[in-house]
């Protein structure tokens, strides 16, 4: 009895007293949720301009329709269709240029960050998909309520006795909570798949679209896989692998299931051969690999620039877009860098980068452009120049929490100099005289955030211990030192 404490819908399904039969020896202990944002770029545009929701909307890159909202799809519009063809099918189509990915990237990281509130194990796949391993959360909630939420794929009458039914039902409740949170906080609708591995979660999530979620219980895995037809429809089988499979006369998922492993081993290494065979049966042992936040956030433009004004305008444009990305990232950068490719008629030119500590508020774009232009001048010393690429970026991020200490909050009190929040000033005052390294202006030092002060102090101590080599000039300490750099 303790094994079968099911909800009403479940008990209707299992009336016999026969012990459930586990059909295979595969491990079902994980619970994986796959979340895919509906018509992603189109939805972001609708959030920015809600009046679009009532109209058929297509997102255009060059002459290609990369996606469209579901209203437009009613006219038969498909992804990757030419704009001309799309307009023919739907003359009222509202076309939006989707070549600037800035907002899409912003929403993409907001979704992943939000999902990380549910589990540390979040893996991003492209901009609009995430895998979340919710096994730990599911285990915490076991013995609570096993009502499945959303659609169920296939037949659920044959069952497995390992507890996967209960785990997947709880997984479906968590998936619903995730999707509700994404909708409440970001106004985006999503689809979710819930299964015991990544492959099946991704595949089953697309069975009911848009704004729906679907559970797959292990016994329906074979049915789902056979429904795919072509081997290339298996998500991790790319064009190259698909071609090799076709060359050995394996075209369908059924072909892959029924071929001899030896045949596969003639074309692939034994591990890959085994993996392909497993995939065809819906077996996928790959783990959800948590993503790390980027070490650098940067933007660049490969445009030919020949005057100071052009360079400053481009830096201003790039910084404007970059600041939005950095602020939404939530962390504080400590370094700004500029990359330049100087034109060279023979080689095409080589990229050079210069960086310096960031001592300017992110709210003061004018000052940032000046700093960036200063870095540019360190690379391009000539009066007359031709550069074919200009980039600007921020790095060395510190984890300032995204709420009270957002960059807005962090830099709010001053327009151009970093002003530490009250708590930091108090601490800094107590330690300022003790910790200000020789050669650094004590007033400037007192204005710096505690982390930067600490770094300067540590660097000074390392220098004392001769850890920093004499020739290294690009250090924080040298930057803040009153003495000119050698
Ligand atoms: P998809 O997830 O393929 O599509 P979608 O989110 O627009 O629609 P749905 O999931 O509801 O079926 O792609 C995600 C985004 O990636 C999409 O909104 C636009 C972009 N994209 C491209 O830039 N180039 C492409 O060729 C495709 C297919 C998509
Ligand atoms: Mg999508």
XYZ file of C-alpha atoms and ligand atoms in Angstrom:
516
model
C 0.000 0.000 0.000
C 2.626 2.630 0.775
C 3.923 2.286 -2.786
C 0.563 3.076 -4.330
C -0.757 6.205 -2.678
C -2.068 7.655 -5.891
C -4.489 10.456 -6.617
C -7.933 9.814 -8.021
C -7.001 9.815 -11.707
C -4.164 7.457 -10.963
C -6.261 4.972 -8.977
C -8.731 4.863 -11.834
C -5.901 3.721 -14.044
C -4.626 0.985 -11.767
C -7.330 -1.214 -10.487
C -5.567 -4.568 -10.572
C -3.648 -5.920 -7.622
C -0.891 -7.265 -9.877
C 2.515 -5.861 -9.079
C 3.568 -3.338 -11.716
C 6.101 -4.668 -14.195
C 9.207 -2.701 -14.893
C 9.663 -3.049 -18.635
C 13.378 -2.330 -18.791
C 16.323 -1.793 -16.541
C 16.787 1.843 -17.439
C 17.295 4.324 -14.628
C 14.251 6.566 -14.140
C 15.467 8.262 -10.982
C 15.902 11.744 -12.481
C 13.169 14.243 -13.247
C 13.992 16.635 -16.061
C 11.928 19.579 -17.244
C 12.522 21.137 -20.651
C 11.149 24.640 -21.137
C 10.823 26.250 -24.564
C 9.542 29.799 -24.979
C 6.692 30.066 -27.496
C 7.526 31.962 -30.720
C 10.317 33.576 -28.772
C 11.387 36.651 -30.774
C 7.770 37.401 -31.704
C 6.683 37.236 -28.056
C 9.459 39.588 -26.958
C 8.246 42.071 -29.574
C 4.686 41.645 -28.290
C 5.798 42.309 -24.726
C 7.514 45.495 -25.916
C 4.438 46.515 -27.907
C 1.282 44.704 -26.683
C -0.856 45.994 -29.561
C 0.998 43.471 -31.757
C -0.715 40.604 -29.924
C -3.851 41.083 -31.976
C -2.031 40.966 -35.297
C -0.090 38.358 -37.271
C 3.563 39.176 -36.572
C 6.655 37.899 -38.361
C 10.278 38.401 -37.356
C 12.583 39.036 -40.252
C 16.334 38.625 -40.601
C 17.524 39.612 -44.086
C 14.876 38.091 -46.369
C 14.114 35.201 -44.026
C 11.241 34.801 -41.599
C 12.940 33.391 -38.492
C 9.719 33.061 -36.517
C 6.167 34.346 -36.316
C 3.493 34.529 -33.643
C 0.812 31.853 -33.510
C -1.748 34.162 -35.126
C 0.515 34.354 -38.190
C 1.057 30.592 -38.145
C -2.692 30.151 -38.758
C -1.963 31.380 -42.299
C 0.521 28.565 -42.860
C 3.638 30.604 -42.104
C 6.685 28.512 -41.241
C 10.099 29.297 -39.774
C 12.842 29.975 -42.350
C 10.314 30.821 -45.055
C 11.174 33.734 -47.345
C 9.544 37.030 -46.445
C 8.084 37.241 -49.929
C 6.343 33.889 -49.565
C 5.135 34.790 -46.061
C 3.622 38.041 -47.327
C 1.843 36.129 -50.077
C 0.268 33.779 -47.537
C -0.562 36.546 -45.094
C -0.712 40.001 -46.703
C -1.520 41.652 -43.351
C 1.626 40.274 -41.761
C 3.409 42.845 -39.569
C 7.120 42.396 -40.167
C 9.665 43.341 -37.517
C 13.402 43.354 -38.042
C 14.946 40.866 -35.620
C 18.605 41.354 -36.428
C 19.475 43.116 -33.182
C 19.445 40.318 -30.621
C 19.904 42.558 -27.587
C 16.379 42.308 -26.190
C 16.089 38.623 -27.025
C 19.323 37.948 -25.141
C 18.064 39.954 -22.193
C 14.832 38.014 -21.957
C 16.690 34.772 -22.503
C 18.952 35.311 -19.503
C 16.061 36.553 -17.382
C 14.237 33.272 -18.032
C 17.301 31.158 -17.164
C 17.999 33.226 -14.042
C 14.409 32.792 -12.935
C 14.621 29.029 -13.456
C 17.747 28.915 -11.344
C 15.496 29.880 -8.455
C 14.056 26.355 -8.723
C 17.243 24.358 -9.233
C 20.957 25.019 -9.625
C 20.970 22.547 -12.473
C 19.796 24.683 -15.389
C 21.290 24.144 -18.835
C 20.643 26.644 -21.595
C 20.079 25.405 -25.105
C 20.096 28.271 -27.568
C 18.308 31.422 -26.468
C 14.866 30.072 -25.730
C 15.281 26.581 -24.301
C 16.361 25.382 -20.867
C 16.733 21.959 -19.297
C 16.181 21.888 -15.563
C 17.054 18.881 -13.426
C 14.459 19.076 -10.650
C 15.240 15.695 -9.085
C 16.278 17.183 -5.736
C 13.164 19.342 -5.482
C 10.967 16.401 -6.472
C 12.531 14.214 -3.794
C 11.841 16.916 -1.222
C 8.175 16.909 -2.200
C 7.693 13.138 -2.330
C 4.842 11.808 -0.254
C 2.833 14.944 -0.874
C 0.409 15.202 -3.780
C 0.819 13.159 -6.962
C -1.734 14.858 -9.187
C -0.252 15.232 -12.684
C -0.542 18.695 -14.213
C -0.960 19.230 -17.959
C -1.186 16.782 -20.829
C 0.092 13.220 -20.706
C 1.690 11.636 -23.752
C 0.648 8.127 -24.707
C -0.767 5.296 -22.690
C -0.265 5.266 -18.923
C -1.817 1.917 -18.114
C 1.442 -0.056 -18.087
C 3.586 1.216 -15.256
C 6.919 0.940 -13.655
C 7.336 0.390 -9.920
C 10.437 2.501 -9.340
C 8.506 5.594 -8.262
C 8.916 7.407 -11.573
C 5.177 7.942 -11.923
C 5.046 9.904 -8.676
C 8.262 11.764 -9.424
C 7.101 12.825 -12.875
C 3.750 13.966 -11.512
C 5.510 16.166 -8.969
C 7.839 17.283 -11.787
C 4.768 18.388 -13.731
C 3.593 20.483 -10.771
C 7.010 22.128 -10.599
C 6.982 22.727 -14.369
C 3.645 24.501 -14.004
C 5.065 26.660 -11.205
C 8.044 27.557 -13.396
C 5.846 28.486 -16.330
C 3.536 30.520 -14.097
C 6.540 32.407 -12.712
C 7.877 33.120 -16.218
C 4.476 34.400 -17.268
C 3.886 36.496 -14.146
C 7.328 38.061 -14.139
C 8.162 38.313 -17.823
C 4.776 37.954 -19.586
C 6.099 35.114 -21.739
C 4.214 31.897 -22.404
C 6.173 28.665 -22.634
C 5.861 24.963 -23.320
C 7.323 22.300 -21.065
C 8.167 18.632 -21.350
C 8.603 16.490 -18.253
C 10.420 13.159 -18.477
C 13.210 11.159 -16.864
C 15.868 12.286 -19.345
C 16.748 15.301 -21.461
C 16.027 13.739 -24.848
C 12.510 12.680 -23.919
C 11.718 15.900 -22.031
C 12.639 17.962 -25.090
C 10.759 15.772 -27.513
C 7.586 15.465 -25.496
C 7.458 19.200 -24.714
C 6.759 19.942 -28.360
C 3.743 17.606 -28.489
C 1.286 20.231 -27.262
C 1.909 23.841 -28.307
C 1.675 26.717 -27.493
C 1.450 27.437 -23.763
C 1.046 23.809 -22.653
C 3.044 21.139 -20.913
C 3.257 17.407 -21.437
C 4.446 14.539 -19.247
C 6.038 11.422 -20.650
C 6.055 8.267 -18.520
C 8.873 5.846 -19.412
C 6.612 3.225 -20.937
C 5.631 5.619 -23.717
C 9.209 6.416 -24.676
C 9.312 3.893 -27.529
C 6.097 5.203 -29.027
C 7.451 8.737 -28.896
C 10.716 7.727 -30.552
C 9.031 5.752 -33.323
C 6.785 8.719 -34.019
C 9.873 10.640 -35.131
C 10.440 8.896 -38.438
C 13.796 10.245 -39.634
C 16.986 9.727 -37.597
C 17.779 13.429 -37.993
C 14.633 14.226 -36.023
C 16.414 12.942 -32.920
C 17.633 16.207 -31.381
C 21.281 15.326 -30.808
C 21.761 13.789 -34.251
C 23.085 16.574 -36.440
C 23.423 16.824 -40.208
C 26.889 15.208 -40.315
C 25.933 12.167 -38.207
C 22.664 11.896 -40.103
C 24.552 11.766 -43.377
C 26.855 8.985 -42.164
C 23.812 7.022 -40.972
C 22.104 7.509 -44.328
C 25.292 6.313 -46.061
C 24.963 3.001 -44.209
C 21.265 2.845 -45.139
C 19.869 3.910 -41.796
C 17.138 6.444 -42.471
C 14.442 5.987 -39.870
C 14.443 5.605 -36.100
C 13.161 2.077 -36.662
C 16.210 1.359 -38.914
C 18.488 2.593 -36.130
C 16.748 0.425 -33.559
C 16.910 -2.707 -35.646
C 20.428 -2.422 -37.071
C 23.288 -4.433 -35.604
C 25.612 -2.496 -33.294
C 28.473 -3.875 -35.437
C 27.131 -1.949 -38.425
C 27.236 1.263 -36.420
C 30.715 0.479 -35.125
C 31.988 0.320 -38.700
C 31.004 3.965 -39.160
C 31.415 5.409 -35.649
C 33.615 4.814 -32.639
C 32.129 2.228 -30.228
C 30.976 4.815 -27.683
C 29.158 6.878 -30.270
C 27.674 3.748 -31.819
C 26.276 2.722 -28.433
C 25.004 6.233 -27.783
C 23.175 6.358 -31.117
C 21.594 3.009 -30.475
C 20.444 4.152 -27.024
C 19.020 7.387 -28.406
C 16.857 5.456 -30.832
C 15.187 3.803 -27.825
C 14.830 7.115 -25.977
C 17.668 6.343 -23.576
C 19.773 9.400 -22.767
C 22.115 9.448 -19.808
C 23.523 12.911 -20.478
C 23.462 15.219 -17.484
C 22.022 18.695 -17.232
C 25.139 20.846 -17.363
C 24.614 24.048 -15.390
C 25.622 27.175 -17.251
C 28.040 29.707 -15.913
C 27.506 33.408 -16.298
C 29.818 34.870 -18.963
C 33.248 36.128 -17.915
C 32.926 38.993 -20.368
C 29.966 40.834 -21.800
C 30.904 42.621 -24.981
C 29.596 43.917 -28.274
C 31.422 44.742 -31.464
C 30.768 46.012 -34.942
C 32.807 45.213 -38.029
C 32.378 48.586 -39.694
C 35.028 50.712 -41.341
C 35.747 53.832 -39.263
C 38.196 56.586 -40.225
C 37.483 59.630 -38.031
C 37.513 60.377 -34.305
C 33.832 61.323 -34.492
C 32.896 58.029 -36.141
C 34.777 56.098 -33.480
C 33.163 58.050 -30.634
C 29.704 57.645 -32.139
C 30.218 53.907 -32.556
C 31.541 53.576 -28.985
C 28.526 55.485 -27.728
C 26.141 53.253 -29.683
C 27.840 50.041 -28.561
C 28.032 51.178 -24.937
C 24.358 52.167 -24.953
C 23.380 48.624 -25.916
C 26.016 47.004 -23.749
C 24.913 48.840 -20.602
C 21.422 47.408 -20.942
C 22.890 43.908 -21.110
C 25.243 44.467 -18.180
C 22.565 45.975 -15.974
C 20.207 43.104 -16.648
C 23.023 40.657 -15.892
C 22.938 42.001 -12.348
C 26.664 41.748 -11.574
C 29.143 44.596 -11.315
C 32.014 44.736 -13.821
C 35.399 45.935 -12.631
C 37.140 46.217 -15.976
C 36.288 47.884 -19.283
C 38.016 46.885 -22.502
C 38.131 48.006 -26.099
C 39.060 45.889 -29.123
C 40.138 47.299 -32.456
C 41.153 45.805 -35.782
C 43.449 48.143 -37.672
C 43.145 47.802 -41.444
C 46.052 46.091 -43.132
C 45.812 45.627 -46.919
C 47.947 42.469 -46.861
C 46.720 40.570 -43.814
C 43.333 42.192 -43.360
C 44.454 43.345 -39.904
C 44.804 41.920 -36.437
C 42.640 42.483 -33.427
C 44.190 44.328 -30.469
C 42.636 44.851 -27.053
C 43.319 47.271 -24.213
C 41.632 47.300 -20.832
C 41.633 49.280 -17.605
C 39.868 49.169 -14.240
C 36.394 50.631 -14.322
C 36.329 53.711 -12.105
C 33.335 55.369 -13.725
C 29.670 54.915 -12.972
C 27.747 52.824 -15.480
C 25.121 55.565 -15.391
C 27.515 58.049 -16.915
C 27.660 56.997 -20.531
C 29.480 60.149 -21.673
C 32.325 59.456 -19.273
C 32.391 55.802 -20.300
C 32.733 56.789 -23.942
C 35.686 58.992 -22.927
C 37.333 56.095 -21.081
C 36.704 53.765 -24.019
C 38.057 56.333 -26.459
C 41.162 56.664 -24.253
C 41.690 52.916 -24.616
C 41.131 53.182 -28.365
C 43.858 55.870 -28.540
C 46.269 53.528 -26.792
C 45.905 51.127 -29.703
C 45.557 53.655 -32.532
C 48.148 56.329 -31.977
C 48.152 57.698 -35.551
C 46.134 60.799 -36.508
C 44.993 59.182 -39.723
C 43.657 55.645 -39.383
C 41.296 53.066 -40.765
C 39.809 50.464 -38.427
C 37.598 47.654 -39.622
C 36.279 46.479 -36.253
C 35.502 48.201 -32.980
C 34.355 46.400 -29.855
C 33.750 47.314 -26.240
C 33.201 45.029 -23.282
C 33.097 44.654 -19.528
C 34.735 41.892 -17.500
C 35.935 40.855 -14.020
C 32.421 40.752 -12.652
C 31.720 40.705 -8.944
C 28.506 39.242 -7.636
C 26.567 42.243 -6.460
C 23.039 41.012 -5.716
C 20.535 42.085 -8.319
C 17.961 43.636 -5.975
C 18.920 46.537 -3.682
C 22.451 46.511 -4.970
C 21.588 46.604 -8.637
C 23.930 48.637 -10.733
C 21.294 51.349 -10.715
C 21.203 51.283 -6.943
C 24.906 50.784 -6.568
C 25.793 53.843 -8.599
C 22.663 55.908 -7.944
C 24.178 58.552 -5.662
C 26.779 59.817 -8.073
C 26.858 60.557 -11.742
C 30.437 59.748 -12.489
C 32.331 58.338 -9.552
C 31.581 55.002 -7.936
C 29.819 55.743 -4.671
C 29.701 52.836 -2.271
C 26.369 52.193 -0.546
C 26.098 53.515 3.053
C 27.060 50.213 4.664
C 30.168 50.030 2.569
C 31.174 53.636 3.386
C 30.957 52.896 7.119
C 33.181 49.913 6.791
C 35.480 51.699 4.443
C 35.941 54.628 6.829
C 37.007 52.379 9.643
C 39.559 50.659 7.512
C 40.484 53.373 5.081
C 43.594 54.724 6.837
C 44.787 51.287 7.759
C 44.337 49.773 4.312
C 45.154 52.571 1.842
C 48.253 51.375 -0.029
C 51.125 53.843 -0.194
C 51.063 55.928 -3.369
C 47.261 55.893 -3.719
C 45.272 59.066 -3.015
C 43.440 58.454 0.262
C 40.416 60.465 -0.850
C 40.091 58.488 -4.080
C 40.647 55.288 -2.102
C 37.868 56.191 0.317
C 35.426 56.576 -2.540
C 36.044 53.087 -3.906
C 33.833 50.089 -3.123
C 35.165 47.871 -0.400
C 35.894 45.054 -2.812
C 38.091 47.315 -4.947
C 39.805 48.691 -1.830
C 40.455 45.153 -0.694
C 41.835 44.226 -4.084
C 44.201 47.215 -4.089
C 45.360 46.313 -0.604
C 45.883 42.682 -1.526
C 47.793 43.721 -4.617
C 49.968 46.011 -2.542
C 50.668 43.175 -0.100
C 51.491 40.797 -2.957
C 53.794 43.403 -4.444
C 55.528 43.635 -1.083
C 55.966 39.885 -1.240
C 57.245 40.387 -4.824
C 54.456 38.246 -6.207
C 53.581 40.791 -8.905
C 56.366 41.007 -11.438
C 58.070 44.370 -11.880
C 57.259 44.674 -15.530
C 53.503 44.225 -15.123
C 51.945 47.644 -15.554
C 48.286 46.811 -16.081
C 47.401 46.298 -12.451
C 44.683 47.943 -10.406
C 47.296 49.374 -8.067
C 49.208 51.014 -10.903
C 45.994 52.444 -12.193
C 45.110 54.144 -8.921
C 48.684 55.047 -8.052
C 49.387 58.806 -7.952
C 52.734 58.217 -9.656
C 52.700 58.062 -13.464
C 52.904 54.569 -14.865
C 56.249 53.521 -16.256
P 12.523 28.181 -32.046
O 12.453 27.682 -30.646
O 12.837 27.240 -33.142
O 11.144 28.809 -32.415
P 10.170 29.776 -31.635
O 10.503 29.918 -30.200
O 10.137 31.050 -32.398
O 8.791 29.062 -31.833
P 8.173 27.817 -31.053
O 9.148 27.369 -30.021
O 6.904 28.328 -30.481
O 7.949 26.806 -32.111
O 13.556 29.358 -32.156
C 13.775 30.301 -31.131
C 14.102 31.650 -31.730
O 15.290 31.547 -32.502
C 13.051 32.152 -32.663
O 12.062 32.912 -31.996
C 13.806 32.957 -33.670
C 15.208 32.414 -33.616
N 15.554 31.687 -34.842
C 16.542 32.205 -35.678
O 17.123 33.242 -35.387
N 16.837 31.527 -36.820
C 16.207 30.401 -37.188
O 16.505 29.833 -38.243
C 15.183 29.870 -36.314
C 14.457 28.606 -36.665
C 14.905 30.547 -35.163
Mg 10.650 28.351 -28.819
